[in-house]
mmCIF file of C-alpha atoms in Angstrom:
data_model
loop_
_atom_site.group_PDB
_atom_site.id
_atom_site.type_symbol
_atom_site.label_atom_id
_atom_site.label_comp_id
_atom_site.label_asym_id
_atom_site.label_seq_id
_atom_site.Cartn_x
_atom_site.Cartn_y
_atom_site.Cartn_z
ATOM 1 C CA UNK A 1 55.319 135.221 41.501
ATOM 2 C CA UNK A 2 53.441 138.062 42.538
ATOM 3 C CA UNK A 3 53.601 138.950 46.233
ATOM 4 C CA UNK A 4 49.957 139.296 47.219
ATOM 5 C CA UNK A 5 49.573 142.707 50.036
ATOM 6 C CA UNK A 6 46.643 142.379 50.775
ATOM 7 C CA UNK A 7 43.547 139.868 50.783
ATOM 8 C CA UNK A 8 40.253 141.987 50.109
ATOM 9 C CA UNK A 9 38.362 139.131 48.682
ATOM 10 C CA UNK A 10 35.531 137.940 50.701
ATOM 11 C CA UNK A 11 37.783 134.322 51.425
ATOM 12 C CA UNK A 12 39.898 134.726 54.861
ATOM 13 C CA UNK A 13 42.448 131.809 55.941
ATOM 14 C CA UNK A 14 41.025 130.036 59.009
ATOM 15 C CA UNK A 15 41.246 131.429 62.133
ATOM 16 C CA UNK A 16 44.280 131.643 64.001
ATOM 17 C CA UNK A 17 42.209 130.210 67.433
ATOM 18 C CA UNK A 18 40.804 127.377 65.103
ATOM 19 C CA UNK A 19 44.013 126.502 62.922
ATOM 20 C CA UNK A 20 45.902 125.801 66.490
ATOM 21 C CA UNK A 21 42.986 123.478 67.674
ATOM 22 C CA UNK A 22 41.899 121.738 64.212
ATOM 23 C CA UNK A 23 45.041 119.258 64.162
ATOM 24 C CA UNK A 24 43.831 118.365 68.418
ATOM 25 C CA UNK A 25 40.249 118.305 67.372
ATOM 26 C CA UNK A 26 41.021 115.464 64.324
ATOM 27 C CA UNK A 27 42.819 113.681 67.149
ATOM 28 C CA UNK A 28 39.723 113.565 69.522
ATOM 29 C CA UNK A 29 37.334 113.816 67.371
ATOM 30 C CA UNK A 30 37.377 110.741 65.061
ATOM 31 C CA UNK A 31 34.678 108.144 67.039
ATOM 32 C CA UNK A 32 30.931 108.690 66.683
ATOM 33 C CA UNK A 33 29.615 110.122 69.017
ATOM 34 C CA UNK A 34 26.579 108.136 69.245
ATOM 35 C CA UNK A 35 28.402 104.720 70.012
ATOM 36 C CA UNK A 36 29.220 103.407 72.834
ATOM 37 C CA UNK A 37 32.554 103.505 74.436
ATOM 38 C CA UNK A 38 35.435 105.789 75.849
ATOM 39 C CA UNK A 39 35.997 107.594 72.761
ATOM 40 C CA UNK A 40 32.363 107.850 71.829
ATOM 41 C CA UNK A 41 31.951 109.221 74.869
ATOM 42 C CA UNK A 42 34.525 111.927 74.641
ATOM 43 C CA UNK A 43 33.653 112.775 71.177
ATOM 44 C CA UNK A 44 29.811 113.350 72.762
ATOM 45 C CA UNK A 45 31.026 115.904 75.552
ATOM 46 C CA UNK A 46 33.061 117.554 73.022
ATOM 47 C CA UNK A 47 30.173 117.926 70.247
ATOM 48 C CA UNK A 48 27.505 118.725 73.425
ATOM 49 C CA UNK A 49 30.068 121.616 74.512
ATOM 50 C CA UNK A 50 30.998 123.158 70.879
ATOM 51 C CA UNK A 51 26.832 123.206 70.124
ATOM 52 C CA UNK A 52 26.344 125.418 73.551
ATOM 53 C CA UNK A 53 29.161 128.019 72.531
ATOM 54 C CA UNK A 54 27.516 127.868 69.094
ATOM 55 C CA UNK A 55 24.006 128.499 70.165
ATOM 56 C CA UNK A 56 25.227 130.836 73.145
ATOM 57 C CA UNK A 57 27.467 133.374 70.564
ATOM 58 C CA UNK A 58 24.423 133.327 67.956
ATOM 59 C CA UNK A 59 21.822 133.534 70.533
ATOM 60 C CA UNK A 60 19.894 130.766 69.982
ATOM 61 C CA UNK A 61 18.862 127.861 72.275
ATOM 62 C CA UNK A 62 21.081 124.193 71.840
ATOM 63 C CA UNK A 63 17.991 122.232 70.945
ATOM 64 C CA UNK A 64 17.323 124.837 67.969
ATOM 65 C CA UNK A 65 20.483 124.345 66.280
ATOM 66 C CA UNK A 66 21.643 121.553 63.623
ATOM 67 C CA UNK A 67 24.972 121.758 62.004
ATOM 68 C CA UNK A 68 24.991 120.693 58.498
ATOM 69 C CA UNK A 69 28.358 119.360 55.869
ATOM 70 C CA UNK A 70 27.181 121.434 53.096
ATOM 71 C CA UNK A 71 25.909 125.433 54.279
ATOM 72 C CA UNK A 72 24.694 126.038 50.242
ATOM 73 C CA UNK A 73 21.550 123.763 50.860
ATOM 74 C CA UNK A 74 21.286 125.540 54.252
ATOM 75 C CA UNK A 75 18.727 127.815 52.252
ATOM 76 C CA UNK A 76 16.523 124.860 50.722
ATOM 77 C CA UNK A 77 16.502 123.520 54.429
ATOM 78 C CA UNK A 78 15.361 126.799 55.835
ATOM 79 C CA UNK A 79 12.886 127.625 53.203
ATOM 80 C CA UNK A 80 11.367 124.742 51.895
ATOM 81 C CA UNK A 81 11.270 123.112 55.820
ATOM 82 C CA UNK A 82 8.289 125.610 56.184
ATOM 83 C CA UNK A 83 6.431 125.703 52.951
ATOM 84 C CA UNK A 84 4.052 123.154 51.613
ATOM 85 C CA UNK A 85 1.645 123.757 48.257
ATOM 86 C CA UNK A 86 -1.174 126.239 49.989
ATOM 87 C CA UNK A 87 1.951 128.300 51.688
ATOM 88 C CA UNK A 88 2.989 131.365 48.989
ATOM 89 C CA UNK A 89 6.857 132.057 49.588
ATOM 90 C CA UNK A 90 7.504 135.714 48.938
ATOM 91 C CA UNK A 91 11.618 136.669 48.544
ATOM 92 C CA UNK A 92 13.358 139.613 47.517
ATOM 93 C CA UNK A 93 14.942 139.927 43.523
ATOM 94 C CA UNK A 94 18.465 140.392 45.606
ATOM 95 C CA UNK A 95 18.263 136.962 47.654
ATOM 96 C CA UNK A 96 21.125 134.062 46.594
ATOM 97 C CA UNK A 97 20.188 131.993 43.603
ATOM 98 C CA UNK A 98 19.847 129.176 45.565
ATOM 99 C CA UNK A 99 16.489 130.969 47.067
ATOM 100 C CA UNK A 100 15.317 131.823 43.497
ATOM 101 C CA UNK A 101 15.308 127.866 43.155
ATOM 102 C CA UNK A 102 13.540 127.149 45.495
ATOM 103 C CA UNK A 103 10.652 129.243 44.366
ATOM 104 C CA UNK A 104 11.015 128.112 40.966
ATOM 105 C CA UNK A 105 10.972 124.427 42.684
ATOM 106 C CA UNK A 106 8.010 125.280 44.478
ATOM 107 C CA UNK A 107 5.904 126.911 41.434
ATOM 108 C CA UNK A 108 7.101 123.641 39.448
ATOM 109 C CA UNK A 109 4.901 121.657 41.955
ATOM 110 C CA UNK A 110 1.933 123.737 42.410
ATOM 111 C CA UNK A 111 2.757 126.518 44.702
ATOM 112 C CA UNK A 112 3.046 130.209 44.039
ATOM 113 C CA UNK A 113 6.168 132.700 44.850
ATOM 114 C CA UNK A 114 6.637 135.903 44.977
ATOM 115 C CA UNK A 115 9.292 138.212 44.357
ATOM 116 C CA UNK A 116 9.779 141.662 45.910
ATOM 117 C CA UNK A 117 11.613 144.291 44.172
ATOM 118 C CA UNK A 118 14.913 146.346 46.184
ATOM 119 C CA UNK A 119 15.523 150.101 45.988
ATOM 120 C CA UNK A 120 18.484 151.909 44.558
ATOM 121 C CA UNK A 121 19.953 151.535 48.220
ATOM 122 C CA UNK A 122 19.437 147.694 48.191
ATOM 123 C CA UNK A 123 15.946 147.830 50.534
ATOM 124 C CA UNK A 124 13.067 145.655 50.259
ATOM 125 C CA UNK A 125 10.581 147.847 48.868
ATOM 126 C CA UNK A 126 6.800 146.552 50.811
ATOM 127 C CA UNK A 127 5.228 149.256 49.944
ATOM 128 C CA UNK A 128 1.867 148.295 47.612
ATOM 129 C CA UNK A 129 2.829 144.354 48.583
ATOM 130 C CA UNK A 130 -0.840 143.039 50.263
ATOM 131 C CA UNK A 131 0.340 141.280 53.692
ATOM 132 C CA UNK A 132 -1.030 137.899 53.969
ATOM 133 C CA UNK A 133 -4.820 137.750 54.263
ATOM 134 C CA UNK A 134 -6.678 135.780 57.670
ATOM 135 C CA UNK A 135 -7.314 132.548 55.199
ATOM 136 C CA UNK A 136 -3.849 132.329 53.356
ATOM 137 C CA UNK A 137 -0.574 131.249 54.510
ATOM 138 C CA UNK A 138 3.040 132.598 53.624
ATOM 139 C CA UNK A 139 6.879 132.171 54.062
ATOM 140 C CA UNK A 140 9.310 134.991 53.656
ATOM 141 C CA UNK A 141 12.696 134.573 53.050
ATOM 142 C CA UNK A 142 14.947 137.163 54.132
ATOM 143 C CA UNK A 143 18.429 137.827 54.775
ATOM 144 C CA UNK A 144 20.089 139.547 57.457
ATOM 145 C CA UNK A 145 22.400 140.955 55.052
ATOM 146 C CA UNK A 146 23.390 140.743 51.250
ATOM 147 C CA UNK A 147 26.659 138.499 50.755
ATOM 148 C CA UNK A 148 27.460 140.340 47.687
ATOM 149 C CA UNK A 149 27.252 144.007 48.721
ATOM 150 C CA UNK A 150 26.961 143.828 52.350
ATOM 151 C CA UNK A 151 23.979 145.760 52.454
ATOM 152 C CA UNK A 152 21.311 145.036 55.568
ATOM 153 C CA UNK A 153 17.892 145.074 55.758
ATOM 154 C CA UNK A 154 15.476 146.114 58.704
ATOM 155 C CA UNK A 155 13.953 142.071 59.230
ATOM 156 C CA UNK A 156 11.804 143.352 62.159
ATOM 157 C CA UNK A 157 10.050 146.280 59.978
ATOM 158 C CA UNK A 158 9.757 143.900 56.687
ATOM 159 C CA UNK A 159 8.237 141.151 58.982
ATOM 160 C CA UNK A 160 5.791 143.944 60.593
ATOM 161 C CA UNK A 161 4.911 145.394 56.861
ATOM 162 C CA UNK A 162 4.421 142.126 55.294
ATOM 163 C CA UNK A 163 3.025 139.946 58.490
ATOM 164 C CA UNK A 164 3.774 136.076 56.500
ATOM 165 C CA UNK A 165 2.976 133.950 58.590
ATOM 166 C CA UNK A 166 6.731 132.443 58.905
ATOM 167 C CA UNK A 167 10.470 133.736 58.275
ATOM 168 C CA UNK A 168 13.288 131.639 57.177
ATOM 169 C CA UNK A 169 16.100 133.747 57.795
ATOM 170 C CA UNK A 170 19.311 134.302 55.489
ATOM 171 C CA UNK A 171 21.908 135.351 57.838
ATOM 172 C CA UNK A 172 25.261 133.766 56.188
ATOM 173 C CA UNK A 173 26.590 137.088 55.338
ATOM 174 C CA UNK A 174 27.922 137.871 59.238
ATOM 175 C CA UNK A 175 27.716 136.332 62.254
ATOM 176 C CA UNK A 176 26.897 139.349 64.134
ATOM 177 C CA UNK A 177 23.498 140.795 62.858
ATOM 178 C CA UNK A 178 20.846 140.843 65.436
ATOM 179 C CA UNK A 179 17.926 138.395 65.479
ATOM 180 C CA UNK A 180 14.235 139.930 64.803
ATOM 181 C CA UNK A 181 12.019 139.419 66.690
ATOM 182 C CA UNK A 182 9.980 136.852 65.127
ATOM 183 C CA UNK A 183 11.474 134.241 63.285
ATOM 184 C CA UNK A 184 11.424 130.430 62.465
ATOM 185 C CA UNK A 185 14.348 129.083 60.788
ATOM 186 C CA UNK A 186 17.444 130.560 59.621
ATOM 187 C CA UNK A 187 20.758 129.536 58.513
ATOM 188 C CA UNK A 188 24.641 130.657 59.383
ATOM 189 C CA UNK A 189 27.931 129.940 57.261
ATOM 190 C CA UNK A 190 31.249 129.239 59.774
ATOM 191 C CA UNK A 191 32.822 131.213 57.027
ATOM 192 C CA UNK A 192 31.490 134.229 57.896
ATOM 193 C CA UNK A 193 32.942 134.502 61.326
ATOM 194 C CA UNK A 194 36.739 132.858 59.917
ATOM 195 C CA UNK A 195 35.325 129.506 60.562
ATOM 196 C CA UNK A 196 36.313 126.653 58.416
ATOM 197 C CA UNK A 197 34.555 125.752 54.977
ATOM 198 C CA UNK A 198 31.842 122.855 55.389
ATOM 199 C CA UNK A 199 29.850 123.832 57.946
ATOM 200 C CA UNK A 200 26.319 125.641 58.718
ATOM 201 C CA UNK A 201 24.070 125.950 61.187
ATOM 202 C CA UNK A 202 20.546 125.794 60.909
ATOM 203 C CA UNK A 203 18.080 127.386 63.621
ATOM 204 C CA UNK A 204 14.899 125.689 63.771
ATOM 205 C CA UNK A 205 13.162 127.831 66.076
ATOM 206 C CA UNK A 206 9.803 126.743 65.403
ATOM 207 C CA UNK A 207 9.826 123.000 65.269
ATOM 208 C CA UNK A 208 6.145 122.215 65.212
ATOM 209 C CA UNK A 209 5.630 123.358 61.285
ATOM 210 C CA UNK A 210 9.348 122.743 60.415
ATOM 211 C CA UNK A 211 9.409 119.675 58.603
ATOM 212 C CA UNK A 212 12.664 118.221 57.127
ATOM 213 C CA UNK A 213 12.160 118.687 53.381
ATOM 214 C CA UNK A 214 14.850 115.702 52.285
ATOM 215 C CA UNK A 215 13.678 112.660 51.596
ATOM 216 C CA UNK A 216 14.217 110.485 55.303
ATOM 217 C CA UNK A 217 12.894 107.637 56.781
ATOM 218 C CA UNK A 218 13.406 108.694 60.446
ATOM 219 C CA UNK A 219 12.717 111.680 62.718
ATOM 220 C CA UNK A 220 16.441 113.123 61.681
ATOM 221 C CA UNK A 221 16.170 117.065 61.009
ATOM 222 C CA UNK A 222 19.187 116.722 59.130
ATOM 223 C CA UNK A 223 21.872 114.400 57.562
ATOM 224 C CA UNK A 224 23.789 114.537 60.400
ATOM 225 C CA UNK A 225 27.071 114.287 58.182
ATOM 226 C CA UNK A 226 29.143 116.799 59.135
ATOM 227 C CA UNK A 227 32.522 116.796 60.159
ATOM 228 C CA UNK A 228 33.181 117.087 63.932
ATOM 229 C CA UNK A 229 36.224 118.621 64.164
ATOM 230 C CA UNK A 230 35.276 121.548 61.863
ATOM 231 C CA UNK A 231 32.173 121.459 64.453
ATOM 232 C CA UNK A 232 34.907 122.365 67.250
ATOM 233 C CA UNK A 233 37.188 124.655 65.300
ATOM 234 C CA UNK A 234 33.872 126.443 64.439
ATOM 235 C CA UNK A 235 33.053 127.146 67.777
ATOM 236 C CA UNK A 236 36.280 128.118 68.845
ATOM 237 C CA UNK A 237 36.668 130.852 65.239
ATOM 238 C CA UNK A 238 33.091 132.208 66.419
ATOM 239 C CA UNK A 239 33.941 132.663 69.919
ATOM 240 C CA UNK A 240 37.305 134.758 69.061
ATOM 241 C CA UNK A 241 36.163 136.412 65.959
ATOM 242 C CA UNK A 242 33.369 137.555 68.389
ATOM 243 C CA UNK A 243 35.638 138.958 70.944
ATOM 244 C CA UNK A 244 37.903 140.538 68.232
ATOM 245 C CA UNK A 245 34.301 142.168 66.690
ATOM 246 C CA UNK A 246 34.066 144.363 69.445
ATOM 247 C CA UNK A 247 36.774 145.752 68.410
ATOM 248 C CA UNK A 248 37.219 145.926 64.697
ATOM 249 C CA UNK A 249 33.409 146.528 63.946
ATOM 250 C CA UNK A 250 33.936 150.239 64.548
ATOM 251 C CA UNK A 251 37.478 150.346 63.043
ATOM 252 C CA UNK A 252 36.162 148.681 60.078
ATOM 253 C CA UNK A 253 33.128 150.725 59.574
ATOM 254 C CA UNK A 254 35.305 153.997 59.416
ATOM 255 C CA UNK A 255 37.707 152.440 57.029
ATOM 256 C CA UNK A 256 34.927 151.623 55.090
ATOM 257 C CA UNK A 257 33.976 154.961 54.979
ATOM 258 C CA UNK A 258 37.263 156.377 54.233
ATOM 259 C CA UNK A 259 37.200 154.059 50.794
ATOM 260 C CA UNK A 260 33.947 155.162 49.489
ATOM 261 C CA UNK A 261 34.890 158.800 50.271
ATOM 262 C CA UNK A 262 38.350 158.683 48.632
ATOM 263 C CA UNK A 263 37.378 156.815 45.753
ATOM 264 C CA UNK A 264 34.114 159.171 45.181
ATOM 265 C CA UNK A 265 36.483 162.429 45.066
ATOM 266 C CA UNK A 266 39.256 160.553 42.512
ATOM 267 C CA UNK A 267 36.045 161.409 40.128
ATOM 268 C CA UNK A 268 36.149 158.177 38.642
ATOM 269 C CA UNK A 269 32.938 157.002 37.846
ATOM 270 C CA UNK A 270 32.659 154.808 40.631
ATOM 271 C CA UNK A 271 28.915 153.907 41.961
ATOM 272 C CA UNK A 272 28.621 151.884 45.291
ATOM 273 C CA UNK A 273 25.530 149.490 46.243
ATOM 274 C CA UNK A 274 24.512 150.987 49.605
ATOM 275 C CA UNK A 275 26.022 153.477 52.090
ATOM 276 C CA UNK A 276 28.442 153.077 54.501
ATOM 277 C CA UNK A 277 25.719 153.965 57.057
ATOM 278 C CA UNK A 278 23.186 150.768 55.547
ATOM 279 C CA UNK A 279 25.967 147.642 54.907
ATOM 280 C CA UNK A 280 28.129 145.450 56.464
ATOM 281 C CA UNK A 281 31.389 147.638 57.853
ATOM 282 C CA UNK A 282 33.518 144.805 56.372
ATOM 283 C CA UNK A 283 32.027 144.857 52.693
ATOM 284 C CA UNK A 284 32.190 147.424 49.744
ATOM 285 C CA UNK A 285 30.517 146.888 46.584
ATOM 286 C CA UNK A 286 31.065 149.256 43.675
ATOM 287 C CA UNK A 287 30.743 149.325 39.835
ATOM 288 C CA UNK A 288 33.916 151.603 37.964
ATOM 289 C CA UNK A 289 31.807 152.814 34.637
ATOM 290 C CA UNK A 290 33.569 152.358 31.017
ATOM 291 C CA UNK A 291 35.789 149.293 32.736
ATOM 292 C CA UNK A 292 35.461 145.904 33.260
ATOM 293 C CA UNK A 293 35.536 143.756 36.638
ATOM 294 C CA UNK A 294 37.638 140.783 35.310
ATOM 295 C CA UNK A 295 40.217 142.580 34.231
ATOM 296 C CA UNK A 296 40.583 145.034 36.831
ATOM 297 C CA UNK A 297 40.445 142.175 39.283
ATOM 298 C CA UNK A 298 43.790 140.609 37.341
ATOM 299 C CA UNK A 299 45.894 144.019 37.225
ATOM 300 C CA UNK A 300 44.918 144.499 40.725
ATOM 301 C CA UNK A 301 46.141 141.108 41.355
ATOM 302 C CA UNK A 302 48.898 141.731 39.270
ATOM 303 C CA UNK A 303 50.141 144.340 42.068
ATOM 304 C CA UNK A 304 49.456 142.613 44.787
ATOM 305 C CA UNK A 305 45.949 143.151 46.039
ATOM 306 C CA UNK A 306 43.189 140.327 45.575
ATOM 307 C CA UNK A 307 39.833 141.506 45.206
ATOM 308 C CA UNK A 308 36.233 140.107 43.871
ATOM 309 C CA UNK A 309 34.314 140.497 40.846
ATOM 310 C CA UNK A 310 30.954 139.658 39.494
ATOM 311 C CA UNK A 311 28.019 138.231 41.513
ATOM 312 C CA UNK A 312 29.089 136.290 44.507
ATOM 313 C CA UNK A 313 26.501 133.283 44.783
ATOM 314 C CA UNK A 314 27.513 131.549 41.386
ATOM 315 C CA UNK A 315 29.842 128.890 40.022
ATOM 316 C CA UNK A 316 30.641 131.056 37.445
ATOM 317 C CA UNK A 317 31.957 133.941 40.051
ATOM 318 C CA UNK A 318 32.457 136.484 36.956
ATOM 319 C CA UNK A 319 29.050 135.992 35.457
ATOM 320 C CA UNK A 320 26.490 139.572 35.642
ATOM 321 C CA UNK A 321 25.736 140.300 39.100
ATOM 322 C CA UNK A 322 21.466 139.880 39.568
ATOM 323 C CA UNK A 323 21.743 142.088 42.776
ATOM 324 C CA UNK A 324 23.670 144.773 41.098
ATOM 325 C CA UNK A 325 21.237 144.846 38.445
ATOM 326 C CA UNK A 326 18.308 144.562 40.923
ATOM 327 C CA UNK A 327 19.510 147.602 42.210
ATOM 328 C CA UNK A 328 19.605 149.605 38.971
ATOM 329 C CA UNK A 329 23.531 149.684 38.947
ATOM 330 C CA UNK A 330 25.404 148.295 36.126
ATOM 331 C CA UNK A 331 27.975 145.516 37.012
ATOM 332 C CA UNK A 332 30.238 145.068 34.099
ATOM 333 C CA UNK A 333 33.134 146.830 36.470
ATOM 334 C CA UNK A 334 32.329 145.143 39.443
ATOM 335 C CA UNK A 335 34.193 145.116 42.686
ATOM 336 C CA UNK A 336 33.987 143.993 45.795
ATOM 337 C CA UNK A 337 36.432 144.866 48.803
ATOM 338 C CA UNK A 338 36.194 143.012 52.154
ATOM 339 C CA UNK A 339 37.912 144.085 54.866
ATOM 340 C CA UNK A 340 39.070 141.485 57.149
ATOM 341 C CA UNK A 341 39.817 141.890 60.775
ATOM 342 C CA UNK A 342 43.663 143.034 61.094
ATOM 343 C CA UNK A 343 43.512 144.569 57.322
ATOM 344 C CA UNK A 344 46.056 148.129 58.794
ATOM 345 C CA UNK A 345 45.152 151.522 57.897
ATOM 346 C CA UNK A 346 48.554 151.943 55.610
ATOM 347 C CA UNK A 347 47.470 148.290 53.519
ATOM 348 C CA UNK A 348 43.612 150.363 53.151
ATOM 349 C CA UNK A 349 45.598 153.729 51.855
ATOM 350 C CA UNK A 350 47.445 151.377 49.334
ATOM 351 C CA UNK A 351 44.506 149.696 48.168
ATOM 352 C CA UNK A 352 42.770 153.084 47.185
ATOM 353 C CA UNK A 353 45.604 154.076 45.527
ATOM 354 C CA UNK A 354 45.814 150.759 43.517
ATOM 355 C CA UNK A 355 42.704 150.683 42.227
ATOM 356 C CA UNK A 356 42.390 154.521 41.498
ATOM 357 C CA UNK A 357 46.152 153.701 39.425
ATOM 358 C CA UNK A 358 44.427 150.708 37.641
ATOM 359 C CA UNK A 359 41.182 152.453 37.158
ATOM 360 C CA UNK A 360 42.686 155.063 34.987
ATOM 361 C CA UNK A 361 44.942 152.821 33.065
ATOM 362 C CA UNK A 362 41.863 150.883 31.875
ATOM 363 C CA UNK A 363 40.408 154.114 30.045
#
């Protein structure tokens, strides 16, 4: 068996803060909350205080927030809660697939969507896109950041540029990216902040033309499914990954730098998707020309260091990147290196060296 130094791939083990509370939180957290009786009761103060550290840490009010079982149809929530047939939804060529449904969905039955092209850096480009006129309606879809190469946008200046007339926000990337200011739905991942699978949160700021786009018989903005105690352990991975964030975000970010610089002057025909200076400090994305992702990603596991390849928001997680190529950067080498809070300076050193080792092998 190989013994695996260190995890770069963009899944992290739960929390420490959450893993010693999860076992508790099972415990306590088994009646529904909505019944009546001791434990009902208990279960209710518990849910009521884990939604106010939620909504506090992401800045959002408790009555905006809904936690959802299954954060992949957090996007068809977000979207599709705001758009009806007259309303044109206008997304990047970089957003998840699961947004490129949805606008194929919503052309399917009548409406129109369109898609805005990126730069070489990963930007929306809005320049020669017509903001909305007086008479028409729009949504835009945006994210925060890019899951797959950690590369941000500026919301507030795309929202200014483009002026739809409502923003469902993608912001499952990282838990700490700043809100714009004008926005009316937008969904979070737990995962993102070393919370545990199975849980989102979705933001319904504006809750007048928010409609709940699943079929329902009831005034329910969600399912409702979800499981409480990965509610509490949620809250409690946000609120200490937070607190360790002020920290790490600026270690991080120079580490970051420190692999795309090294790995640039090895001189080995390495291209990155975005700067150090316009992503994520926690996520690299590169593309090694004349090699290919998969098997780098095996002889890199091979000696201990567990990376990702291919694009990050399919089943099939080595299948062609569509943000790589969106970018005009080729993604049959693929990599991408997340560094996790606690990753050491010595286990970053190795890393480089690894993959500069297995880079010229594979020539």
């Amino acid at each position: 068996m190989v013994r695996v130094t260190g995890n770069f791939t963009s899944q992290s083990p739960l929390h420490p803060a959450a893993n010693s509370l999860l076992l508790d939180a099972f415990g306590q957290g088994w009646a529904d909350p909505a019944k009546i009786g001791d434990h009902s009761a208990r279960t209710a103060i518990l849910r009521n205080e884990a939604i106010e550290s939620l909504a506090s840490n992401l800045n959002l009010h408790p009555t905006e927030l809904e936690v959802i079982g299954e954060p992949r149809l957090g996007q068809h929530l977000a979207i599709s809660g705001l758009l009806n047939k007259s309303r044109e939804l206008v997304h990047s060529e970089v957003d998840r697939r699961s947004v490129f449904a949805v606008g194929i969905d919503h052309q399917n039955n009548g409406g129109s969507t369109r898609v805005l092209k990126v730069n070489i850096s990963g930007q929306v480009l809005c320049e020669g896109e017509l903001p909305k006129s007086a008479s028409s309606q729009s949504v835009l879809a945006i994210q925060g950041a890019n899951i797959e190469t950690g590369v941000t946008q500026e919301v507030d200046q795309v929202i200014d540029l483009l002026n739809p007339t409502f923003v469902a926000l993608d912001y499952t990337a990282a838990a700490n990216l700043k809100l714009p200011m004008r926005w009316d739905s937008a969904i979070f991942d737990a995962t993102s902040w070393q919370g545990p699978a199975g849980i989102g949160i979705l933001a319904i700021r504006n809750s007048v033309e928010w409609k709940n786009p699943l079929p329902n018989l009831g005034i329910r903005r969600t399912p409702e499914s979800s499981s409480l105690p990965l509610l509490l352990a949620s809250a409690v991975a946000l609120d200490a990954w937070l607190a360790e964030e002020v920290i790490e975000q600026a270690r991080l970010a120079k580490l970051n730098s420190e692999i795309r610089t090294a790995l640039s002057a090895q001189e080995l025909g390495i291209t990155f998707a975005g700067t150090s200076n316009n992503s994520l400090a926690q996520t690299i994305a590169l593309n090694v020309a004349g090699c290919v992702g998969e098997d780098l990603v095996r002889q890199l596991n091979e000696a201990g260091y567990v990376l990702d390849s291919g694009s990050a928001c399919t089943a099939a997680q080595m299948q062609p990147s569509h943000v790589l190529s969106a970018m005009g950067i080729k993604s049959e080498g693929n990599l991408r290196i997340t560094l996790h809070h606690g990753v050491t300076d010595a286990e970053v050193k190795e890393l480089i060296a690894a993959i500069t080792s297995v880079v010229l092998k594979s020539r």
